[in-house]
Structures are given as structure tokens and as C-alpha cells.
Amino acid sequence: MKKLILGMLIASTVSANTIEEAQALFSQRSNTAAGIQAAQASGDMYRTLAEQANSDAAKAELKVLEAEAIYFVSNRLKNKDSILASFERVYKAADFAQSKLEGTEKANALYWYAAAQGRWGETKGILSSLSRWKNEMKPALLAAEKLDISVQQYGIARVIGKAYLKVPGEEKSEGMKYVREAYENTLTTVTIDGKTMETSKQVNNTLFYLFGAVKLKLKEKNGVDLKKVCTAFNTAKAIYAAGSEAMKQIDEAGVADVEQEMTAFFKASSKDYKKTAKLLNKKCK
């Protein structure tokens, strides 16, 4: 799909080399200052190319790529105002894109729109951003679900699920169903010290699944299979302990995200994960 989109963009924008340069910059993303700067430069380049595009379709595809690159950067900023402004740029770029696209491509744009809205809301505060959830983010996710729930490794299910688990008034059990769907539909195998284990291809599918299980108090009556949850947790723990080479088996291109998200989970540096890893360490021995 990405090769096809690249070919379409090369045919309809002013500089194929610049598109390829933007791609090359994004491929250099990492959790270092230089890697974050590369992603920022990539996003800025896609924005410029979008301004030069000679059709709405080409502009929309470029705005999706801009959204993806700046989303990466946004997740690594420290200043609250900067984080909010950066995620706002992401969802505005993705909103334009979704308005011009159809089918799976529209679902993909809606994913970036909703994911950025979600992270904006988490940064701003869940209660202070409820109106955005009800009026913007939730409708976008439900529309994307009808188009293609599987984009971005079941990203629509992943984002809906976590939102339902966190937003007051939503059904946590429904949230658990969604994150379980994302996790179970993206399983792959990794090998660590000669032992083959199963985990999701998308790190947050695993971590949101574990977060949901704890939110539902690890109770079978709440739809939680503790044996499966512990298997997922112990595999994630083994991958984290083994380091970057093991993490690359999940997602080599996106290893920076795997590293950042697993560190937030196991070091409980994220509010969502304050109790999750600690409780699962006790329950999953």
C-alpha cells in the first residue's frame, strides 16, 4: 500500500526526490534528539509538499504522512503547551485528509485524527476534554470502524478500546473487547534465548490489553482470562528485558515506539501504568 501511494504522489507532486527524502528522514526516527529532529523535518517536508500538490487526493495522502511524522514527535515533547500544539497540528492535518479520502485510506486518516485527539485529551485532562471525545473523537472512530477497523494494526480497535476504558460513562467491558480484538488479531512470534513466544506486532495492542485487564480487576466475570493475560505480560517482560534486538522482532521500523512504550509501562512513568505492571508482577509469577 505505501509503495502504491508513493508512486501516486511521485506522479502528482513537484519533486519525487523530495518525497523520497522525506521518507528517508522518517526512517531515521529514533528516541534520540537527532532522531526526533529527523521526524520533525520529515513532517515539515510533507507539509510543504502538500501545499504544492496539484490535486486534493495527493494533498490528502501527504497530509496523512505529515500527521504520522508529527505524531511521532508529539509523543516525545516535554512541554505541555508544545505537546498540545503539536497534537493539534496532527489532527488538523488528518482531518483534512479524511475529508478527501475514501475507504481504507479514509479509515487510516481517521485513525491519526482520533489518535491525536486522544493524546491531546490525555495531555489536557480527560474531564476537561470530554466534549471533544463526544463530538469529535468518538464519531470519527465509529466511522472508521465501519470502513476498516484493521488499519495501523487494528489501530481503530486499539484507540476505541482504550478510550472506553478511560472515559467516564463508557463501558469498560466494551473497551476490553476492543483491545482484546486488537491484540488477538495481530499476534506474531518472537524468539528470545532460543524460546519462541507470542506477542502482538503492535506494542500498544499488548500494553492496552494488559491495562484493560487490570482496569477490569483481572476478574473472569468481567471477561478477563488471567492465564492469557499473564502469558501476554510475561512475554512483554521478557522482550523488554532482552532489549532492542528483541524489540526489533516486533517492529523493526518502529522500534523507537516499542522501546518508548515498554519503558513507560515497566517503569510506570505513565499515569495509565502506575499500578498495571506492579499488579501483574504479583499475579503472573
mmCIF file of C-alpha atoms in Angstrom:
data_model
loop_
_atom_site.group_PDB
_atom_site.id
_atom_site.type_symbol
_atom_site.label_atom_id
_atom_site.label_comp_id
_atom_site.label_asym_id
_atom_site.label_seq_id
_atom_site.Cartn_x
_atom_site.Cartn_y
_atom_site.Cartn_z
ATOM 1 C CA MET A 1 0.000 0.000 0.000
ATOM 2 C CA LYS A 2 2.738 2.505 0.922
ATOM 3 C CA LYS A 3 4.645 1.762 -2.314
ATOM 4 C CA LEU A 4 1.472 2.382 -4.326
ATOM 5 C CA ILE A 5 0.789 5.650 -2.510
ATOM 6 C CA LEU A 6 4.396 6.772 -3.030
ATOM 7 C CA GLY A 7 4.084 6.097 -6.738
ATOM 8 C CA MET A 8 0.883 8.138 -6.948
ATOM 9 C CA LEU A 9 2.485 11.013 -5.083
ATOM 10 C CA ILE A 10 5.582 10.990 -7.274
ATOM 11 C CA ALA A 11 3.331 11.274 -10.302
ATOM 12 C CA SER A 12 1.334 14.203 -8.935
ATOM 13 C CA THR A 13 3.753 16.415 -6.993
ATOM 14 C CA VAL A 14 6.638 18.620 -7.967
ATOM 15 C CA SER A 15 9.613 16.653 -6.694
ATOM 16 C CA ALA A 16 9.957 12.868 -6.411
ATOM 17 C CA ASN A 17 13.360 13.266 -4.814
ATOM 18 C CA THR A 18 11.882 15.431 -2.060
ATOM 19 C CA ILE A 19 9.189 12.845 -1.268
ATOM 20 C CA GLU A 20 11.861 10.183 -1.083
ATOM 21 C CA GLU A 21 13.950 12.484 1.103
ATOM 22 C CA ALA A 22 11.026 12.944 3.463
ATOM 23 C CA GLN A 23 10.615 9.177 3.641
ATOM 24 C CA ALA A 24 14.330 8.748 4.292
ATOM 25 C CA LEU A 25 14.213 11.289 7.119
ATOM 26 C CA PHE A 26 11.283 9.499 8.762
ATOM 27 C CA SER A 27 13.132 6.189 8.505
ATOM 28 C CA GLN A 28 15.864 7.774 10.675
ATOM 29 C CA ARG A 29 13.460 8.448 13.563
ATOM 30 C CA SER A 30 14.573 7.336 16.988
ATOM 31 C CA ASN A 31 14.293 8.383 20.628
ATOM 32 C CA THR A 32 17.472 10.458 20.389
ATOM 33 C CA ALA A 33 17.411 14.215 19.814
ATOM 34 C CA ALA A 34 18.703 13.661 16.273
ATOM 35 C CA GLY A 35 16.052 11.027 15.579
ATOM 36 C CA ILE A 36 13.244 13.294 16.802
ATOM 37 C CA GLN A 37 14.601 16.149 14.691
ATOM 38 C CA ALA A 38 14.627 13.856 11.646
ATOM 39 C CA ALA A 39 10.950 13.025 12.178
ATOM 40 C CA GLN A 40 10.129 16.728 12.620
ATOM 41 C CA ALA A 41 11.961 17.591 9.400
ATOM 42 C CA SER A 42 10.099 14.812 7.617
ATOM 43 C CA GLY A 43 6.729 16.120 8.791
ATOM 44 C CA ASP A 44 7.610 19.680 7.809
ATOM 45 C CA MET A 45 8.703 18.492 4.377
ATOM 46 C CA TYR A 46 5.445 16.604 3.854
ATOM 47 C CA ARG A 47 3.527 19.752 4.830
ATOM 48 C CA THR A 48 5.414 21.783 2.227
ATOM 49 C CA LEU A 49 4.831 19.130 -0.418
ATOM 50 C CA ALA A 50 1.129 19.071 0.430
ATOM 51 C CA GLU A 51 0.966 22.813 -0.179
ATOM 52 C CA GLN A 52 2.490 22.218 -3.625
ATOM 53 C CA ALA A 53 0.325 19.233 -4.572
ATOM 54 C CA ASN A 54 -1.776 19.638 -7.703
ATOM 55 C CA SER A 55 -4.784 17.620 -6.537
ATOM 56 C CA ASP A 56 -6.773 17.203 -3.334
ATOM 57 C CA ALA A 57 -6.108 13.441 -3.390
ATOM 58 C CA ALA A 58 -2.335 13.929 -3.493
ATOM 59 C CA LYS A 59 -2.516 16.633 -0.834
ATOM 60 C CA ALA A 60 -4.594 14.351 1.395
ATOM 61 C CA GLU A 61 -2.075 11.499 1.179
ATOM 62 C CA LEU A 62 0.749 13.890 2.033
ATOM 63 C CA LYS A 63 -1.193 15.257 4.995
ATOM 64 C CA VAL A 64 -1.547 11.696 6.319
ATOM 65 C CA LEU A 65 2.218 11.263 6.110
ATOM 66 C CA GLU A 66 2.697 14.626 7.827
ATOM 67 C CA ALA A 67 0.324 13.517 10.594
ATOM 68 C CA GLU A 68 2.233 10.269 11.148
ATOM 69 C CA ALA A 69 5.603 12.015 11.373
ATOM 70 C CA ILE A 70 4.435 14.795 13.693
ATOM 71 C CA TYR A 71 2.539 12.306 15.874
ATOM 72 C CA PHE A 72 5.877 10.585 16.492
ATOM 73 C CA VAL A 73 7.420 13.915 17.505
ATOM 74 C CA SER A 74 4.453 14.920 19.673
ATOM 75 C CA ASN A 75 4.841 11.821 21.823
ATOM 76 C CA ARG A 76 8.379 12.884 22.689
ATOM 77 C CA LEU A 77 7.876 16.522 23.625
ATOM 78 C CA LYS A 78 8.110 17.613 27.269
ATOM 79 C CA ASN A 79 6.395 20.996 27.459
ATOM 80 C CA LYS A 80 2.601 20.725 27.858
ATOM 81 C CA ASP A 81 1.790 23.648 25.572
ATOM 82 C CA SER A 82 4.129 22.289 22.906
ATOM 83 C CA ILE A 83 2.566 18.840 23.178
ATOM 84 C CA LEU A 84 -0.953 20.234 22.797
ATOM 85 C CA ALA A 85 0.023 22.395 19.822
ATOM 86 C CA SER A 86 1.828 19.510 18.123
ATOM 87 C CA PHE A 87 -1.070 17.061 18.513
ATOM 88 C CA GLU A 88 -3.418 19.784 17.265
ATOM 89 C CA ARG A 89 -1.310 20.015 14.116
ATOM 90 C CA VAL A 90 -1.611 16.243 13.702
ATOM 91 C CA TYR A 91 -5.363 16.065 13.964
ATOM 92 C CA LYS A 92 -5.881 19.086 11.715
ATOM 93 C CA ALA A 93 -3.680 17.501 9.024
ATOM 94 C CA ALA A 94 -5.509 14.179 9.381
ATOM 95 C CA ASP A 95 -8.908 15.887 9.401
ATOM 96 C CA PHE A 96 -8.197 17.491 6.034
ATOM 97 C CA ALA A 97 -7.025 14.134 4.697
ATOM 98 C CA GLN A 98 -10.061 12.174 5.860
ATOM 99 C CA SER A 99 -12.366 14.720 4.231
ATOM 100 C CA LYS A 100 -10.820 13.963 0.817
ATOM 101 C CA LEU A 101 -10.291 10.196 1.031
ATOM 102 C CA GLU A 102 -12.496 7.097 0.938
ATOM 103 C CA GLY A 103 -12.473 3.515 2.168
ATOM 104 C CA THR A 104 -9.378 2.152 3.872
ATOM 105 C CA GLU A 105 -7.393 5.314 3.167
ATOM 106 C CA LYS A 106 -10.074 7.411 4.900
ATOM 107 C CA ALA A 107 -10.030 4.969 7.846
ATOM 108 C CA ASN A 108 -6.273 5.414 8.082
ATOM 109 C CA ALA A 109 -6.610 9.207 8.150
ATOM 110 C CA LEU A 110 -9.354 8.919 10.781
ATOM 111 C CA TYR A 111 -7.015 6.763 12.858
ATOM 112 C CA TRP A 112 -4.398 9.541 13.025
ATOM 113 C CA TYR A 113 -7.133 12.107 13.665
ATOM 114 C CA ALA A 114 -8.574 10.131 16.585
ATOM 115 C CA ALA A 115 -5.212 9.023 17.982
ATOM 116 C CA ALA A 116 -4.043 12.636 18.096
ATOM 117 C CA GLN A 117 -7.332 13.762 19.647
ATOM 118 C CA GLY A 118 -6.889 11.050 22.280
ATOM 119 C CA ARG A 119 -3.352 12.057 23.169
ATOM 120 C CA TRP A 120 -4.407 15.740 23.167
ATOM 121 C CA GLY A 121 -7.158 14.802 25.615
ATOM 122 C CA GLU A 122 -4.825 12.810 27.861
ATOM 123 C CA THR A 123 -2.441 15.772 27.965
ATOM 124 C CA LYS A 124 -5.187 18.325 28.581
ATOM 125 C CA GLY A 125 -7.021 16.121 31.072
ATOM 126 C CA ILE A 126 -9.811 13.616 30.424
ATOM 127 C CA LEU A 127 -12.537 15.586 32.187
ATOM 128 C CA SER A 128 -11.643 18.868 30.526
ATOM 129 C CA SER A 129 -11.712 17.293 27.071
ATOM 130 C CA LEU A 130 -14.913 15.225 27.308
ATOM 131 C CA SER A 131 -16.698 17.380 24.736
ATOM 132 C CA ARG A 132 -14.052 16.541 22.137
ATOM 133 C CA TRP A 133 -14.492 12.848 22.865
ATOM 134 C CA LYS A 134 -18.266 13.014 22.416
ATOM 135 C CA ASN A 135 -18.394 15.400 19.472
ATOM 136 C CA GLU A 136 -15.225 14.658 17.518
ATOM 137 C CA MET A 137 -13.128 11.655 18.513
ATOM 138 C CA LYS A 138 -15.839 9.049 19.155
ATOM 139 C CA PRO A 139 -17.776 9.776 15.932
ATOM 140 C CA ALA A 140 -14.519 9.591 13.955
ATOM 141 C CA LEU A 141 -13.615 6.223 15.444
ATOM 142 C CA LEU A 142 -17.057 4.743 14.863
ATOM 143 C CA ALA A 143 -16.961 5.954 11.253
ATOM 144 C CA ALA A 144 -13.503 4.425 10.775
ATOM 145 C CA GLU A 145 -14.634 1.154 12.337
ATOM 146 C CA LYS A 146 -17.249 0.785 9.587
ATOM 147 C CA LEU A 147 -14.635 1.417 6.902
ATOM 148 C CA ASP A 148 -11.704 -0.720 8.093
ATOM 149 C CA ILE A 149 -11.024 -1.475 11.737
ATOM 150 C CA SER A 150 -7.711 -3.168 10.874
ATOM 151 C CA VAL A 151 -5.706 -0.112 9.722
ATOM 152 C CA GLN A 152 -2.487 0.528 11.655
ATOM 153 C CA GLN A 153 -2.504 -2.998 13.123
ATOM 154 C CA TYR A 154 -6.101 -2.759 14.370
ATOM 155 C CA GLY A 155 -5.452 0.799 15.449
ATOM 156 C CA ILE A 156 -9.134 1.726 15.375
ATOM 157 C CA ALA A 157 -9.966 -1.054 17.838
ATOM 158 C CA ARG A 158 -6.943 -0.134 19.945
ATOM 159 C CA VAL A 159 -7.888 3.544 20.275
ATOM 160 C CA ILE A 160 -11.625 2.942 20.788
ATOM 161 C CA GLY A 161 -10.805 0.325 23.393
ATOM 162 C CA LYS A 162 -8.504 2.479 25.448
ATOM 163 C CA ALA A 163 -10.933 5.392 25.290
ATOM 164 C CA TYR A 164 -13.788 3.220 26.550
ATOM 165 C CA LEU A 165 -11.557 2.011 29.359
ATOM 166 C CA LYS A 166 -10.715 5.578 30.434
ATOM 167 C CA VAL A 167 -13.577 7.917 29.591
ATOM 168 C CA PRO A 168 -16.227 8.331 32.315
ATOM 169 C CA GLY A 169 -19.598 6.985 31.253
ATOM 170 C CA GLU A 170 -18.287 4.492 28.700
ATOM 171 C CA GLU A 171 -18.461 0.724 29.212
ATOM 172 C CA LYS A 172 -15.099 -0.643 30.344
ATOM 173 C CA SER A 173 -16.168 -4.151 29.310
ATOM 174 C CA GLU A 174 -16.662 -2.879 25.749
ATOM 175 C CA GLY A 175 -13.231 -1.300 25.902
ATOM 176 C CA MET A 176 -11.749 -4.648 26.912
ATOM 177 C CA LYS A 177 -13.427 -6.350 23.942
ATOM 178 C CA TYR A 178 -11.846 -3.878 21.559
ATOM 179 C CA VAL A 179 -8.319 -4.067 22.979
ATOM 180 C CA ARG A 180 -8.561 -7.858 23.077
ATOM 181 C CA GLU A 181 -9.603 -7.830 19.413
ATOM 182 C CA ALA A 182 -6.608 -5.649 18.534
ATOM 183 C CA TYR A 183 -4.228 -7.880 20.479
ATOM 184 C CA GLU A 184 -5.516 -11.246 19.254
ATOM 185 C CA ASN A 185 -5.683 -10.218 15.589
ATOM 186 C CA THR A 186 -2.069 -9.055 15.423
ATOM 187 C CA LEU A 187 -0.172 -11.887 17.058
ATOM 188 C CA THR A 188 3.284 -12.845 15.861
ATOM 189 C CA THR A 189 6.168 -14.891 17.251
ATOM 190 C CA VAL A 190 9.449 -13.736 18.741
ATOM 191 C CA THR A 191 12.420 -15.817 19.808
ATOM 192 C CA ILE A 192 14.403 -14.949 22.923
ATOM 193 C CA ASP A 193 17.238 -17.152 24.189
ATOM 194 C CA GLY A 194 16.001 -19.963 21.945
ATOM 195 C CA LYS A 195 12.455 -19.799 23.295
ATOM 196 C CA THR A 196 9.607 -18.905 20.929
ATOM 197 C CA MET A 197 6.833 -16.746 22.347
ATOM 198 C CA GLU A 198 3.755 -14.982 21.011
ATOM 199 C CA THR A 199 3.038 -11.261 21.195
ATOM 200 C CA SER A 200 1.327 -8.536 19.172
ATOM 201 C CA LYS A 201 3.041 -6.904 16.204
ATOM 202 C CA GLN A 202 1.950 -3.565 17.696
ATOM 203 C CA VAL A 203 3.317 -2.886 21.163
ATOM 204 C CA ASN A 204 0.341 -0.859 22.340
ATOM 205 C CA ASN A 205 -2.061 -3.643 21.413
ATOM 206 C CA THR A 206 -0.318 -5.690 24.099
ATOM 207 C CA LEU A 207 0.009 -2.896 26.651
ATOM 208 C CA PHE A 208 -3.572 -1.651 26.253
ATOM 209 C CA TYR A 209 -4.783 -5.260 26.599
ATOM 210 C CA LEU A 210 -2.893 -5.553 29.887
ATOM 211 C CA PHE A 211 -4.116 -2.122 31.008
ATOM 212 C CA GLY A 212 -7.696 -3.162 30.259
ATOM 213 C CA ALA A 213 -7.366 -6.409 32.185
ATOM 214 C CA VAL A 214 -6.214 -4.506 35.272
ATOM 215 C CA LYS A 215 -8.962 -1.908 34.804
ATOM 216 C CA LEU A 216 -11.421 -4.808 34.980
ATOM 217 C CA LYS A 217 -9.713 -6.053 38.149
ATOM 218 C CA LEU A 218 -8.405 -9.223 36.447
ATOM 219 C CA LYS A 219 -11.794 -10.847 37.105
ATOM 220 C CA GLU A 220 -13.111 -13.660 34.915
ATOM 221 C CA LYS A 221 -16.662 -12.377 35.435
ATOM 222 C CA ASN A 222 -15.523 -9.150 33.748
ATOM 223 C CA GLY A 223 -14.315 -11.062 30.678
ATOM 224 C CA VAL A 224 -10.652 -11.358 31.664
ATOM 225 C CA ASP A 225 -8.780 -14.611 31.003
ATOM 226 C CA LEU A 226 -5.985 -14.329 33.576
ATOM 227 C CA LYS A 227 -3.913 -17.129 32.033
ATOM 228 C CA LYS A 228 -3.837 -15.367 28.641
ATOM 229 C CA VAL A 229 -3.184 -12.016 30.275
ATOM 230 C CA CYS A 230 -0.234 -13.418 32.213
ATOM 231 C CA THR A 231 1.177 -15.015 29.071
ATOM 232 C CA ALA A 232 0.994 -11.643 27.323
ATOM 233 C CA PHE A 233 2.566 -9.883 30.308
ATOM 234 C CA ASN A 234 5.417 -12.352 30.805
ATOM 235 C CA THR A 235 6.254 -12.267 27.094
ATOM 236 C CA ALA A 236 6.303 -8.458 27.112
ATOM 237 C CA LYS A 237 8.518 -8.514 30.195
ATOM 238 C CA ALA A 238 10.946 -10.922 28.524
ATOM 239 C CA ILE A 239 11.118 -8.742 25.406
ATOM 240 C CA TYR A 240 11.729 -5.611 27.469
ATOM 241 C CA ALA A 241 14.471 -7.327 29.486
ATOM 242 C CA ALA A 242 16.153 -8.615 26.324
ATOM 243 C CA GLY A 243 16.421 -5.093 24.874
ATOM 244 C CA SER A 244 16.333 -3.509 21.442
ATOM 245 C CA GLU A 245 17.241 -6.579 19.383
ATOM 246 C CA ALA A 246 14.244 -8.438 20.810
ATOM 247 C CA MET A 247 12.053 -5.368 20.337
ATOM 248 C CA LYS A 248 13.008 -5.227 16.651
ATOM 249 C CA GLN A 249 11.359 -8.630 16.215
ATOM 250 C CA ILE A 250 8.044 -6.939 16.971
ATOM 251 C CA ASP A 251 8.507 -3.923 14.709
ATOM 252 C CA GLU A 252 11.943 -3.182 13.313
ATOM 253 C CA ALA A 253 10.945 0.067 11.586
ATOM 254 C CA GLY A 254 9.034 1.241 14.640
ATOM 255 C CA VAL A 255 11.451 0.020 17.304
ATOM 256 C CA ALA A 256 11.648 3.521 18.819
ATOM 257 C CA ASP A 257 7.940 3.307 19.668
ATOM 258 C CA VAL A 258 8.323 -0.199 21.089
ATOM 259 C CA GLU A 259 11.179 0.981 23.294
ATOM 260 C CA GLN A 260 9.390 4.105 24.495
ATOM 261 C CA GLU A 261 6.061 2.432 25.218
ATOM 262 C CA MET A 262 7.573 -0.574 27.000
ATOM 263 C CA THR A 263 9.754 1.697 29.131
ATOM 264 C CA ALA A 264 6.718 3.773 30.126
ATOM 265 C CA PHE A 265 4.881 0.569 31.026
ATOM 266 C CA PHE A 266 7.541 -1.242 33.021
ATOM 267 C CA LYS A 267 8.933 1.852 34.737
ATOM 268 C CA ALA A 268 5.385 3.087 35.427
ATOM 269 C CA SER A 269 6.320 6.517 34.119
ATOM 270 C CA SER A 270 2.881 6.865 32.523
ATOM 271 C CA LYS A 271 -0.158 7.617 34.689
ATOM 272 C CA ASP A 272 -2.048 4.814 32.990
ATOM 273 C CA TYR A 273 0.513 2.266 34.046
ATOM 274 C CA LYS A 274 1.138 3.276 37.681
ATOM 275 C CA LYS A 275 -0.400 0.081 39.026
ATOM 276 C CA THR A 276 -0.582 -2.160 35.964
ATOM 277 C CA ALA A 277 2.894 -3.709 35.822
ATOM 278 C CA LYS A 278 3.187 -3.864 39.617
ATOM 279 C CA LEU A 279 -0.062 -5.798 39.988
ATOM 280 C CA LEU A 280 0.677 -8.140 37.081
ATOM 281 C CA ASN A 281 4.111 -8.883 38.517
ATOM 282 C CA LYS A 282 2.362 -10.212 41.615
ATOM 283 C CA LYS A 283 -0.379 -12.109 39.789
ATOM 284 C CA CYS A 284 1.683 -13.589 36.957
ATOM 285 C CA LYS A 285 4.597 -15.300 38.696
#
